[in-house]
Every structure is written in structure tokens, then in C-alpha cells.
Amino acid sequence: MSEIRLHKLLAEAGIASRRTSEKLIAAGKVYVNGQKVTKMGFKVIPEHDVVTVEGKPVKLPATKIYLLLNKPRGFVTTLKDPQGRRTIVDLLPDVPERVHPVGRLDYDTEGLLLLTNDGQFTYALTHPKHLIEKTYLALVKGVPDHADLQQLRSGIMLADGITAPAKARIVRKFKGMALIELTIHEGRNRQVRRMLEALGHPVLRLKRTKIGNLGLGKLRVGQYRYLERKEVEGLLGYGSNGATG
Ligand code: URA
């Protein structure tokens, strides 16, 4: 029987990402054998210790599941919303396992969202060092010019620092609007909206179309499907080295 850090166990059990699991521990919501644990790095033996979160026992899942959801606008990417808004859980009525989102899309952003009960998968895909690319289509006000595109490609100064180089191109121009494809590998809060806003081209609609090489295909808005094994492996193998899996 081997020991495992408590926040890692919670992540592997699909409770939350490692970072959020640390917050749950710090907030005093996690008990081991009936005792509250708030110490970071606390270790448990999964086969031996009884771990509960908010009173519910934590079990390591037998099977790991991976879902691809085409998120509609008007849903929050959390499991519960204090303001009572609709959440992504409302879109997964037939999924028996408890899953958590891999990263986040804003309430008003639509498109590709992954969900899983595999904490290691979430960690691998959301950790900035893995540089996984996320591609967005943004309908913006006005038509960005060449200098705007160059700035997106070289980095934009935001309140939380300069952005890493992005791929950017104009897909279509309309009267007073344009459709921009933007590919980034960071995951800052409202990053795409802030980058385009900083250039004077506020986002009117935003959709995530790809993570790594995985696209939405024919999946309709509001629908989900299970990922195939090779798709999961492709995402895990897809990184800064340019491998496409
Ligand atoms: N960037 C944003 O601004 N919003 C999202 O939902 C995702 C990326």
C-alpha cells in the first residue's frame, strides 16, 4: 500500500483539479478518518484511510471517463452555481459518474469543453508548461488590421502581464465586424476577450473550436459524446514538441 498526497487523491477521484482540491483542503472541507485536515502535503493510504469531502466519502473511480461537450452560451462551467444559473451538469443528465470540467469557458462562451473524472488528465491538459493549444473563433466589433494581428502574434500587455505569442488570422470580414481565429496556449481568465478588447475590437461572440487537434466535428450545441481512447492519448501526446498524436 503506498501513500499519496491528499490533494492528488482528490484529483484522481475526480472531485476537482489539484489546485481546487488544495483549496478544498485549506477551506477545512476535507476529513481523513473523521479528523479535519488542512495541512498541505498531508499523505493518505487510499486503501486504508477514509477520506470525506463535505461529508461524502471519496472513492477512486474504477473507470476513467472523458467527455467532449459542445457547450451552449448561457451555462456556467461549474458543478453548482450560487446564483442559480444553469450549469454544465444540466447538460449531462445521463452521465452516472461525477465529472469535472477541464479548464473553463465563460458563461457566454460556447464550444468545446472537456470533462473527466481523471485528475491526472486534467492536470496534464491545464498545466501551463504543457502548452496545449486552444483555438477560438471570435466575432469582433470592427475589422482588425495587419498591425493588430501582428500584436496578437507577438504578445499583448494585459493587466496580468504580457500574453504569449498567439496564432491569429482573419477568417471573414463583415460590415463593421470580423471573424477572427485565435490560437493560444495559456489559460488566463477571459483571456481571448481581454486580448481583443485591448486592441479596440471587443468580442461579440466567442466559441472554442479546438483543443490540441481535437475539434467539435458534427457535435451539435448542447450535445456531448465520449472520447475515444486514441483521442485521449492524442491529447496527452500533443504538446510543445509539435507531436499531434
Ligand atoms: N477566453 C475567453 O475570453 N473566454 C473563454 O471562455 C475562453 C477563453
Coordinates of N, CA and C and ligand atoms in Angstrom, one line a residue:
M1 N 0.9 -1.2 0.0 CA 0.0 0.0 0.0 C 0.9 1.2 0.0
S2 N 0.6 2.1 -1.0 CA 1.5 3.3 -1.0 C 0.7 4.6 -0.6
E3 N 1.5 5.5 -0.1 CA 0.9 6.8 0.3 C 0.7 7.7 -0.9
I4 N -0.2 8.5 -0.8 CA -0.5 9.5 -1.8 C -0.9 10.8 -1.2
R5 N -0.5 11.9 -1.7 CA -0.9 13.2 -1.1 C -2.4 13.4 -1.3
L6 N -2.9 14.0 -0.3 CA -4.4 14.1 -0.2 C -5.0 14.9 -1.4
H7 N -4.3 16.0 -1.8 CA -4.9 16.7 -2.9 C -4.8 16.0 -4.2
K8 N -3.8 15.1 -4.3 CA -3.7 14.2 -5.5 C -4.8 13.2 -5.5
L9 N -5.0 12.6 -4.4 CA -6.1 11.6 -4.3 C -7.5 12.2 -4.7
L10 N -7.7 13.4 -4.2 CA -9.0 14.1 -4.5 C -9.1 14.3 -6.0
A11 N -7.9 14.7 -6.6 CA -7.9 15.0 -8.1 C -8.2 13.7 -8.8
E12 N -7.5 12.6 -8.4 CA -7.7 11.3 -9.1 C -9.1 10.8 -8.9
A13 N -9.7 11.1 -7.8 CA -11.0 10.6 -7.6 C -12.1 11.5 -8.3
G14 N -11.6 12.5 -9.0 CA -12.5 13.3 -9.8 C -13.2 14.4 -9.1
I15 N -12.8 14.7 -7.8 CA -13.5 15.7 -7.0 C -13.3 17.1 -7.6
A16 N -12.0 17.4 -8.0 CA -11.7 18.7 -8.5 C -10.3 18.6 -9.1
S17 N -9.8 19.7 -9.7 CA -8.4 19.7 -10.1 C -7.5 19.7 -8.9
R18 N -6.2 19.5 -9.1 CA -5.3 19.5 -7.9 C -5.4 20.8 -7.2
R19 N -5.4 21.9 -8.0 CA -5.4 23.2 -7.4 C -6.6 23.5 -6.6
T20 N -7.8 23.1 -7.1 CA -9.0 23.3 -6.4 C -9.1 22.4 -5.2
S21 N -8.5 21.2 -5.3 CA -8.5 20.3 -4.2 C -7.7 20.9 -3.1
E22 N -6.6 21.5 -3.4 CA -5.8 22.2 -2.3 C -6.7 23.2 -1.6
K23 N -7.5 23.9 -2.4 CA -8.4 25.0 -1.8 C -9.4 24.3 -0.9
L24 N -9.9 23.2 -1.3 CA -10.9 22.5 -0.5 C -10.3 22.1 0.8
I25 N -9.1 21.6 0.8 CA -8.4 21.2 2.0 C -8.1 22.4 2.9
A26 N -7.6 23.5 2.3 CA -7.4 24.7 3.1 C -8.7 25.3 3.7
A27 N -9.8 25.0 3.0 CA -11.0 25.6 3.5 C -11.7 24.7 4.6
G28 N -10.9 23.6 4.9 CA -11.4 22.7 6.0 C -12.6 21.8 5.6
K29 N -12.7 21.5 4.3 CA -13.8 20.7 3.9 C -13.5 19.2 3.8
V30 N -12.2 18.9 4.0 CA -11.8 17.5 3.8 C -11.4 16.9 5.2
Y31 N -11.9 15.7 5.4 CA -11.7 14.9 6.6 C -11.0 13.6 6.3
V32 N -10.1 13.2 7.1 CA -9.4 11.9 7.0 C -9.7 11.1 8.3
N33 N -10.3 10.0 8.2 CA -10.7 9.2 9.4 C -11.4 10.0 10.4
G34 N -12.2 10.9 10.0 CA -13.0 11.7 10.9 C -12.4 13.0 11.4
Q35 N -11.1 13.2 11.0 CA -10.4 14.4 11.5 C -10.2 15.4 10.4
K36 N -10.5 16.6 10.7 CA -10.3 17.7 9.6 C -8.8 17.8 9.3
V37 N -8.5 17.9 8.0 CA -7.1 18.0 7.6 C -7.0 19.3 6.8
T38 N -6.1 20.2 7.3 CA -5.9 21.5 6.5 C -4.5 21.6 6.1
K39 N -3.6 20.7 6.5 CA -2.2 20.7 6.2 C -1.9 20.4 4.7
M40 N -1.2 21.2 4.0 CA -0.8 20.9 2.7 C 0.2 19.8 2.7
G41 N 0.1 18.9 1.7 CA 1.0 17.8 1.6 C 0.7 16.6 2.5
F42 N -0.4 16.7 3.2 CA -0.8 15.5 4.0 C -0.9 14.3 3.2
K43 N -0.4 13.2 3.7 CA -0.5 11.9 2.9 C -1.4 10.9 3.5
V44 N -2.1 10.2 2.6 CA -3.0 9.1 3.0 C -2.7 7.8 2.3
I45 N -3.2 6.7 2.8 CA -3.1 5.5 2.1 C -4.6 5.2 1.6
P46 N -4.7 5.2 0.3 CA -6.1 5.1 -0.2 C -6.9 3.9 0.2
E47 N -6.2 2.8 0.3 CA -6.9 1.5 0.7 C -7.2 1.5 2.2
H48 N -6.7 2.4 2.9 CA -6.8 2.2 4.4 C -7.5 3.4 5.0
D49 N -7.2 4.6 4.5 CA -7.8 5.8 5.2 C -9.2 6.1 4.6
V50 N -10.1 6.6 5.4 CA -11.4 7.1 5.0 C -11.4 8.6 4.8
V51 N -11.5 9.0 3.5 CA -11.5 10.4 3.2 C -12.9 10.9 2.8
T52 N -13.3 12.0 3.4 CA -14.6 12.6 3.1 C -14.5 14.0 2.7
V53 N -15.3 14.4 1.7 CA -15.4 15.9 1.3 C -16.8 16.3 1.5
E54 N -16.9 17.3 2.3 CA -18.3 17.8 2.7 C -19.2 16.7 3.1
G55 N -18.6 15.8 3.9 CA -19.4 14.6 4.4 C -19.5 13.4 3.5
K56 N -19.1 13.6 2.3 CA -19.3 12.4 1.3 C -18.0 11.7 1.2
P57 N -18.1 10.3 1.3 CA -16.8 9.5 1.1 C -16.3 9.6 -0.3
V58 N -15.0 9.7 -0.4 CA -14.3 9.8 -1.7 C -13.8 8.4 -2.1
K59 N -14.2 8.0 -3.3 CA -13.7 6.7 -3.8 C -12.9 6.9 -5.1
L60 N -11.8 6.2 -5.2 CA -11.1 6.3 -6.5 C -12.0 5.6 -7.6
P61 N -12.2 6.3 -8.7 CA -13.1 5.7 -9.7 C -12.5 4.4 -10.3
A62 N -13.4 3.5 -10.6 CA -12.9 2.3 -11.3 C -12.5 2.6 -12.7
T63 N -13.4 3.3 -13.4 CA -13.1 3.6 -14.8 C -13.0 5.1 -15.0
K64 N -12.1 5.4 -15.8 CA -12.0 6.9 -16.1 C -12.8 7.2 -17.3
I65 N -13.5 8.3 -17.3 CA -14.3 8.7 -18.4 C -13.9 10.1 -18.9
Y66 N -14.1 10.3 -20.2 CA -13.7 11.6 -20.9 C -14.8 12.0 -21.8
L67 N -15.3 13.2 -21.6 CA -16.4 13.6 -22.4 C -16.0 14.9 -23.2
L68 N -16.6 15.0 -24.3 CA -16.5 16.2 -25.1 C -17.9 16.9 -25.2
L69 N -18.0 18.1 -24.7 CA -19.3 18.7 -24.7 C -19.2 20.0 -25.6
N70 N -20.3 20.2 -26.4 CA -20.4 21.4 -27.2 C -21.2 22.3 -26.3
K71 N -20.6 23.1 -25.5 CA -21.3 24.0 -24.5 C -22.0 25.1 -25.2
P72 N -23.3 25.3 -24.8 CA -24.0 26.5 -25.4 C -23.7 27.7 -24.5
R73 N -24.0 28.9 -25.1 CA -23.9 30.1 -24.3 C -24.9 30.0 -23.2
G74 N -24.7 30.7 -22.1 CA -25.7 30.8 -21.0 C -25.6 29.6 -20.0
F75 N -24.5 29.0 -19.9 CA -24.3 27.9 -18.9 C -23.0 28.2 -18.2
V76 N -22.9 28.0 -16.9 CA -21.7 28.2 -16.2 C -20.9 26.9 -16.2
T77 N -19.5 27.0 -16.2 CA -18.7 25.9 -16.2 C -18.3 25.4 -14.8
T78 N -19.3 25.4 -14.0 CA -19.0 24.9 -12.6 C -20.1 23.8 -12.3
L79 N -19.9 23.1 -11.3 CA -20.9 22.0 -11.0 C -22.1 22.5 -10.3
K80 N -21.9 23.6 -9.5 CA -23.0 24.3 -8.9 C -22.8 25.8 -9.1
D81 N -23.9 26.5 -9.1 CA -23.8 28.0 -9.2 C -24.6 28.7 -8.1
P82 N -23.9 29.4 -7.3 CA -24.6 30.1 -6.1 C -25.7 31.0 -6.6
Q83 N -25.6 31.5 -7.9 CA -26.6 32.4 -8.4 C -27.8 31.7 -9.0
G84 N -27.7 30.3 -9.0 CA -28.8 29.5 -9.5 C -28.9 29.5 -11.1
R85 N -27.8 29.9 -11.7 CA -27.8 29.8 -13.2 C -27.6 28.4 -13.7
R86 N -28.0 28.1 -14.9 CA -27.8 26.7 -15.4 C -26.3 26.4 -15.5
T87 N -26.0 25.1 -15.2 CA -24.6 24.7 -15.2 C -24.4 23.6 -16.2
I88 N -23.2 23.3 -16.5 CA -22.9 22.2 -17.5 C -23.4 20.9 -17.0
V89 N -23.6 20.7 -15.7 CA -24.2 19.5 -15.2 C -25.6 19.2 -15.8
D90 N -26.3 20.3 -16.0 CA -27.7 20.2 -16.6 C -27.6 19.6 -18.0
L91 N -26.4 19.6 -18.6 CA -26.3 19.1 -20.0 C -25.9 17.6 -20.0
L92 N -25.6 17.1 -18.8 CA -25.1 15.7 -18.8 C -26.0 14.8 -17.9
P93 N -27.3 14.8 -18.2 CA -28.2 14.1 -17.4 C -28.0 12.6 -17.3
D94 N -27.4 12.0 -18.4 CA -27.2 10.5 -18.4 C -25.8 10.1 -18.0
V95 N -25.0 11.0 -17.5 CA -23.6 10.6 -17.1 C -23.7 10.2 -15.6
P96 N -23.4 8.9 -15.3 CA -23.6 8.4 -13.9 C -22.4 8.8 -13.0
E97 N -21.2 9.0 -13.6 CA -20.0 9.3 -12.8 C -20.0 10.8 -12.6
R98 N -19.3 11.2 -11.5 CA -19.1 12.6 -11.2 C -17.9 13.0 -12.0
V99 N -18.1 14.0 -12.9 CA -17.0 14.5 -13.7 C -16.8 16.0 -13.4
H100 N -15.6 16.5 -13.7 CA -15.4 17.9 -13.6 C -14.8 18.5 -14.9
P101 N -15.0 19.8 -15.1 CA -14.5 20.3 -16.4 C -13.0 20.5 -16.4
V102 N -12.5 20.3 -17.6 CA -11.0 20.5 -17.8 C -10.8 22.0 -18.2
G103 N -10.5 22.8 -17.3 CA -10.5 24.3 -17.6 C -11.9 24.8 -17.6
R104 N -12.0 26.0 -18.2 CA -13.3 26.7 -18.1 C -13.6 27.4 -19.4
L105 N -14.9 27.6 -19.6 CA -15.4 28.6 -20.7 C -16.3 29.5 -19.9
D106 N -16.2 30.8 -20.3 CA -17.1 31.8 -19.7 C -18.6 31.4 -19.9
Y107 N -19.4 32.0 -19.1 CA -20.9 31.9 -19.2 C -21.4 32.1 -20.6
D108 N -20.8 33.1 -21.3 CA -21.3 33.4 -22.6 C -20.4 32.9 -23.8
T109 N -19.5 32.0 -23.4 CA -18.7 31.4 -24.5 C -19.2 30.0 -24.7
E110 N -19.2 29.7 -26.0 CA -19.8 28.3 -26.4 C -18.6 27.5 -26.9
G111 N -18.9 26.2 -27.2 CA -17.9 25.4 -27.9 C -17.3 24.3 -27.0
L112 N -16.1 23.9 -27.4 CA -15.5 22.6 -27.0 C -15.1 22.7 -25.5
L113 N -15.7 21.8 -24.7 CA -15.3 21.7 -23.3 C -15.1 20.2 -23.0
L114 N -14.0 19.9 -22.4 CA -13.8 18.5 -22.0 C -14.2 18.3 -20.5
L115 N -14.7 17.1 -20.2 CA -15.0 16.8 -18.8 C -14.5 15.4 -18.5
T116 N -14.1 15.2 -17.3 CA -13.5 13.9 -16.9 C -13.6 13.7 -15.4
N117 N -13.3 12.4 -15.0 CA -13.1 12.1 -13.6 C -11.6 11.8 -13.4
D118 N -10.8 12.0 -14.4 CA -9.4 11.7 -14.3 C -8.6 12.9 -14.0
G119 N -8.2 13.1 -12.7 CA -7.5 14.3 -12.3 C -6.1 14.4 -13.0
Q120 N -5.5 13.3 -13.3 CA -4.2 13.4 -13.9 C -4.3 14.0 -15.4
F121 N -5.4 13.6 -16.0 CA -5.6 14.1 -17.4 C -5.9 15.6 -17.3
T122 N -6.7 16.1 -16.3 CA -6.9 17.5 -16.1 C -5.7 18.3 -15.9
Y123 N -4.9 17.7 -15.0 CA -3.6 18.3 -14.7 C -2.7 18.5 -15.9
A124 N -2.6 17.4 -16.7 CA -1.8 17.4 -17.9 C -2.2 18.4 -18.9
L125 N -3.5 18.6 -19.0 CA -4.0 19.5 -20.0 C -4.1 20.9 -19.6
T126 N -4.2 21.2 -18.3 CA -4.3 22.6 -17.9 C -3.0 23.2 -17.3
H127 N -2.0 22.4 -17.1 CA -0.8 23.0 -16.6 C -0.1 23.8 -17.7
P128 N 0.2 25.0 -17.4 CA 0.8 25.9 -18.4 C 2.0 25.3 -19.1
K129 N 2.8 24.5 -18.4 CA 4.0 24.0 -19.0 C 3.8 23.1 -20.2
H130 N 2.6 22.5 -20.3 CA 2.3 21.6 -21.3 C 1.9 22.2 -22.7
L131 N 1.7 23.5 -22.6 CA 1.5 24.3 -23.9 C 0.5 23.7 -24.8
I132 N -0.6 23.2 -24.3 CA -1.6 22.7 -25.3 C -2.4 23.8 -25.9
E133 N -2.6 23.7 -27.2 CA -3.2 24.8 -27.9 C -4.7 24.8 -27.9
K134 N -5.3 25.9 -27.7 CA -6.7 26.1 -27.7 C -7.1 27.1 -28.8
T135 N -8.0 26.7 -29.7 CA -8.4 27.5 -30.8 C -9.8 28.1 -30.6
Y136 N -9.9 29.4 -30.9 CA -11.2 30.1 -30.7 C -11.6 30.8 -32.0
L137 N -12.9 30.9 -32.2 CA -13.4 31.8 -33.3 C -14.1 32.9 -32.5
A138 N -13.7 34.2 -32.8 CA -14.2 35.3 -32.2 C -14.8 36.2 -33.2
L139 N -16.1 36.6 -33.0 CA -16.7 37.6 -33.8 C -16.5 38.9 -33.1
V140 N -15.7 39.8 -33.7 CA -15.4 41.1 -33.0 C -16.0 42.3 -33.7
K141 N -16.0 43.4 -32.9 CA -16.5 44.6 -33.5 C -15.4 45.3 -34.3
G142 N -15.7 45.8 -35.4 CA -14.6 46.4 -36.2 C -13.8 45.3 -36.9
V143 N -12.9 45.8 -37.8 CA -12.0 44.8 -38.5 C -10.6 45.0 -38.1
P144 N -10.0 44.1 -37.4 CA -8.5 44.3 -37.0 C -7.7 44.4 -38.3
D145 N -6.6 45.3 -38.2 CA -5.7 45.4 -39.3 C -4.5 44.6 -39.1
H146 N -3.6 44.7 -40.0 CA -2.4 43.9 -40.0 C -1.6 44.1 -38.7
A147 N -1.5 45.4 -38.3 CA -0.8 45.7 -37.0 C -1.4 45.0 -35.8
D148 N -2.7 45.0 -35.8 CA -3.4 44.3 -34.7 C -3.1 42.8 -34.7
L149 N -3.1 42.2 -35.9 CA -2.8 40.8 -36.0 C -1.3 40.5 -35.5
Q150 N -0.4 41.4 -35.9 CA 1.0 41.2 -35.5 C 1.1 41.3 -34.0
Q151 N 0.3 42.2 -33.4 CA 0.4 42.4 -31.9 C -0.1 41.1 -31.2
L152 N -1.2 40.5 -31.8 CA -1.7 39.3 -31.2 C -0.6 38.2 -31.3
R153 N 0.1 38.2 -32.4 CA 1.2 37.2 -32.6 C 2.4 37.4 -31.8
S154 N 2.7 38.7 -31.4 CA 3.9 38.9 -30.6 C 3.6 39.0 -29.1
G155 N 2.4 39.4 -28.7 CA 2.1 39.5 -27.3 C 1.4 40.8 -27.0
I156 N 0.4 40.7 -26.1 CA -0.4 41.9 -25.8 C -0.2 42.1 -24.3
M157 N 0.0 43.4 -23.9 CA 0.1 43.7 -22.5 C -1.3 43.8 -21.8
L158 N -1.5 42.9 -20.9 CA -2.8 42.9 -20.2 C -2.5 43.2 -18.7
A159 N -3.5 43.4 -17.9 CA -3.3 43.8 -16.5 C -2.5 42.7 -15.8
D160 N -2.6 41.5 -16.2 CA -1.8 40.4 -15.5 C -0.6 40.0 -16.3
G161 N -0.1 40.9 -17.1 CA 1.2 40.6 -17.8 C 1.0 40.4 -19.3
I162 N 2.1 40.3 -20.0 CA 2.1 40.1 -21.5 C 1.7 38.7 -21.9
T163 N 0.9 38.6 -22.9 CA 0.5 37.3 -23.3 C 1.5 36.6 -24.2
A164 N 1.5 35.3 -24.2 CA 2.5 34.6 -25.0 C 2.1 34.7 -26.5
P165 N 3.0 34.5 -27.4 CA 2.6 34.7 -28.8 C 1.5 33.8 -29.2
A166 N 0.5 34.3 -30.0 CA -0.7 33.6 -30.4 C -0.6 33.4 -31.9
K167 N -1.4 32.5 -32.4 CA -1.6 32.5 -33.8 C -2.9 33.2 -34.1
A168 N -2.9 34.1 -35.1 CA -4.1 34.9 -35.4 C -4.3 35.1 -36.8
R169 N -5.6 34.9 -37.3 CA -5.9 35.2 -38.7 C -7.3 35.7 -38.8
I170 N -7.6 36.5 -39.9 CA -9.0 36.9 -40.1 C -9.6 35.8 -41.0
V171 N -10.7 35.3 -40.5 CA -11.4 34.3 -41.3 C -12.3 34.9 -42.3
R172 N -13.0 36.0 -41.8 CA -14.0 36.7 -42.7 C -14.2 38.1 -42.2
K173 N -14.4 39.0 -43.2 CA -14.8 40.3 -42.8 C -16.2 40.6 -43.1
F174 N -16.9 41.3 -42.2 CA -18.3 41.7 -42.5 C -18.3 43.2 -42.4
K175 N -19.5 43.8 -42.6 CA -19.6 45.2 -42.4 C -19.5 45.6 -40.9
G176 N -18.4 46.2 -40.6 CA -18.2 46.6 -39.2 C -17.9 45.5 -38.2
M177 N -17.6 44.3 -38.7 CA -17.3 43.2 -37.8 C -16.3 42.3 -38.6
A178 N -15.7 41.4 -37.8 CA -14.8 40.4 -38.4 C -14.8 39.1 -37.6
L179 N -14.6 38.0 -38.2 CA -14.4 36.7 -37.6 C -12.9 36.4 -37.5
I180 N -12.4 36.3 -36.3 CA -11.0 36.1 -36.1 C -10.8 34.7 -35.5
E181 N -9.8 33.9 -36.0 CA -9.4 32.7 -35.4 C -8.1 32.9 -34.6
L182 N -8.2 32.6 -33.4 CA -7.1 32.8 -32.5 C -6.7 31.6 -31.7
T183 N -5.4 31.2 -31.7 CA -4.9 30.0 -31.1 C -4.0 30.4 -30.0
I184 N -4.3 30.0 -28.7 CA -3.4 30.4 -27.6 C -3.1 29.1 -26.8
H185 N -2.1 29.2 -26.0 CA -1.9 28.0 -25.1 C -1.9 28.4 -23.6
E186 N -2.1 29.6 -23.3 CA -2.3 30.0 -21.9 C -3.8 29.8 -21.6
G187 N -4.1 29.9 -20.3 CA -5.5 29.8 -19.9 C -5.9 30.8 -18.9
R188 N -5.6 32.0 -19.2 CA -5.9 33.1 -18.2 C -7.4 33.4 -18.3
N189 N -7.9 34.0 -17.2 CA -9.3 34.3 -17.1 C -9.7 35.3 -18.2
R190 N -10.7 34.9 -19.0 CA -11.3 35.8 -20.1 C -10.2 36.3 -21.0
Q191 N -9.2 35.4 -21.3 CA -8.0 35.9 -22.0 C -8.3 36.4 -23.4
V192 N -9.1 35.6 -24.2 CA -9.3 36.0 -25.6 C -10.1 37.3 -25.6
R193 N -11.1 37.4 -24.7 CA -11.9 38.6 -24.7 C -11.0 39.8 -24.4
R194 N -10.1 39.6 -23.4 CA -9.3 40.8 -23.0 C -8.3 41.1 -24.0
M195 N -7.7 40.1 -24.7 CA -6.7 40.4 -25.8 C -7.3 41.3 -26.9
L196 N -8.5 40.9 -27.3 CA -9.2 41.6 -28.4 C -9.7 42.9 -28.0
E197 N -10.2 43.0 -26.8 CA -10.7 44.3 -26.2 C -9.5 45.3 -26.2
A198 N -8.3 44.7 -25.8 CA -7.2 45.6 -25.6 C -6.8 46.3 -27.0
L199 N -7.2 45.6 -28.1 CA -6.9 46.1 -29.4 C -8.0 47.0 -29.9
G200 N -9.0 47.2 -29.1 CA -10.1 48.0 -29.5 C -11.2 47.3 -30.3
H201 N -11.1 45.9 -30.2 CA -12.1 45.1 -31.0 C -12.8 44.2 -30.0
P202 N -13.8 44.7 -29.3 CA -14.5 43.9 -28.3 C -15.2 42.6 -29.0
V203 N -15.2 41.6 -28.2 CA -15.7 40.3 -28.7 C -17.3 40.3 -28.6
L204 N -17.9 40.0 -29.7 CA -19.4 40.0 -29.7 C -19.9 38.5 -29.4
R205 N -19.1 37.6 -30.0 CA -19.4 36.1 -29.7 C -18.1 35.4 -29.7
L206 N -18.1 34.3 -28.9 CA -16.9 33.6 -28.7 C -17.2 32.1 -28.7
K207 N -16.4 31.3 -29.5 CA -16.6 29.9 -29.5 C -15.2 29.2 -29.5
R208 N -15.0 28.2 -28.6 CA -13.8 27.4 -28.7 C -14.1 26.3 -29.7
T209 N -13.2 26.2 -30.7 CA -13.4 25.2 -31.7 C -12.5 24.0 -31.6
K210 N -11.3 24.1 -30.9 CA -10.4 23.0 -30.9 C -9.6 23.1 -29.6
I211 N -9.2 21.9 -29.1 CA -8.2 21.8 -28.1 C -7.2 20.8 -28.6
G212 N -5.9 21.2 -28.8 CA -4.9 20.4 -29.5 C -5.5 20.2 -30.9
N213 N -5.5 18.9 -31.3 CA -6.0 18.6 -32.7 C -7.5 18.2 -32.6
L214 N -8.0 18.2 -31.4 CA -9.4 17.7 -31.3 C -10.4 18.8 -31.6
G215 N -11.3 18.6 -32.5 CA -12.3 19.6 -32.9 C -13.7 19.1 -32.5
L216 N -14.7 20.0 -32.7 CA -16.1 19.6 -32.4 C -16.7 18.7 -33.3
G217 N -16.2 18.6 -34.5 CA -16.8 17.7 -35.5 C -18.3 18.1 -35.8
K218 N -19.1 17.0 -35.8 CA -20.5 17.3 -36.1 C -21.4 17.4 -34.8
L219 N -20.7 17.5 -33.7 CA -21.4 17.5 -32.4 C -22.2 18.8 -32.3
R220 N -23.5 18.7 -32.1 CA -24.4 19.9 -32.0 C -24.3 20.6 -30.7
V221 N -24.7 21.8 -30.7 CA -24.6 22.7 -29.5 C -25.5 22.0 -28.4
G222 N -24.9 21.8 -27.2 CA -25.7 21.2 -26.1 C -25.5 19.7 -26.0
Q223 N -24.9 19.1 -27.0 CA -24.7 17.7 -27.0 C -23.3 17.3 -26.5
Y224 N -23.2 16.1 -26.1 CA -21.9 15.6 -25.7 C -21.6 14.2 -26.2
R225 N -20.4 13.8 -26.2 CA -20.0 12.4 -26.6 C -18.8 12.0 -25.8
Y226 N -18.6 10.6 -25.7 CA -17.4 10.1 -25.0 C -16.3 10.2 -26.0
L227 N -15.1 10.5 -25.4 CA -13.9 10.5 -26.3 C -13.5 9.1 -26.5
E228 N -12.9 8.8 -27.7 CA -12.3 7.5 -27.9 C -10.9 7.5 -27.3
R229 N -10.4 6.3 -27.0 CA -9.2 6.1 -26.4 C -8.0 6.8 -27.1
K230 N -8.1 6.7 -28.4 CA -7.0 7.3 -29.2 C -7.1 8.8 -29.2
E231 N -8.3 9.4 -28.9 CA -8.4 10.8 -28.8 C -7.8 11.3 -27.5
V232 N -8.0 10.5 -26.4 CA -7.4 10.8 -25.1 C -5.9 10.8 -25.2
E233 N -5.4 9.7 -25.8 CA -4.0 9.6 -26.0 C -3.4 10.7 -26.8
G234 N -4.1 11.1 -27.9 CA -3.7 12.1 -28.7 C -3.6 13.4 -28.0
L235 N -4.5 13.7 -27.1 CA -4.5 15.0 -26.3 C -3.3 14.9 -25.4
L236 N -3.0 13.8 -24.8 CA -1.9 13.7 -23.8 C -0.6 13.8 -24.5
G237 N -0.5 13.3 -25.8 CA 0.7 13.3 -26.5 C 1.0 14.6 -27.3
Y238 N -0.1 15.5 -27.2 CA 0.0 16.7 -28.0 C 0.6 17.8 -27.2
G239 N 1.8 18.2 -27.5 CA 2.4 19.3 -26.7 C 3.3 20.2 -27.4
S240 N 4.2 20.8 -26.7 CA 5.1 21.8 -27.3 C 6.0 21.3 -28.3
N241 N 6.2 20.0 -28.3 CA 7.1 19.4 -29.3 C 6.5 19.3 -30.7
G242 N 5.2 19.7 -30.8 CA 4.6 19.7 -32.1 C 4.0 18.3 -32.5
A243 N 4.1 17.3 -31.6 CA 3.5 16.0 -31.9 C 2.0 16.1 -31.9
T244 N 1.4 15.4 -32.8 CA 0.0 15.6 -33.0 C -0.9 14.4 -32.5
G245 N -0.2 13.3 -32.1 CA -0.9 12.2 -31.6 C -1.8 11.6 -32.6
Ligands
URA1 N1 -11.0 33.2 -23.4 C1 -12.1 34.0 -23.0 O1 -12.1 35.2 -23.0 N2 -13.2 33.3 -22.6 C2 -13.3 31.9 -22.6 O2 -14.4 31.4 -22.3 C3 -12.2 31.2 -23.1 C4 -11.1 31.9 -23.4

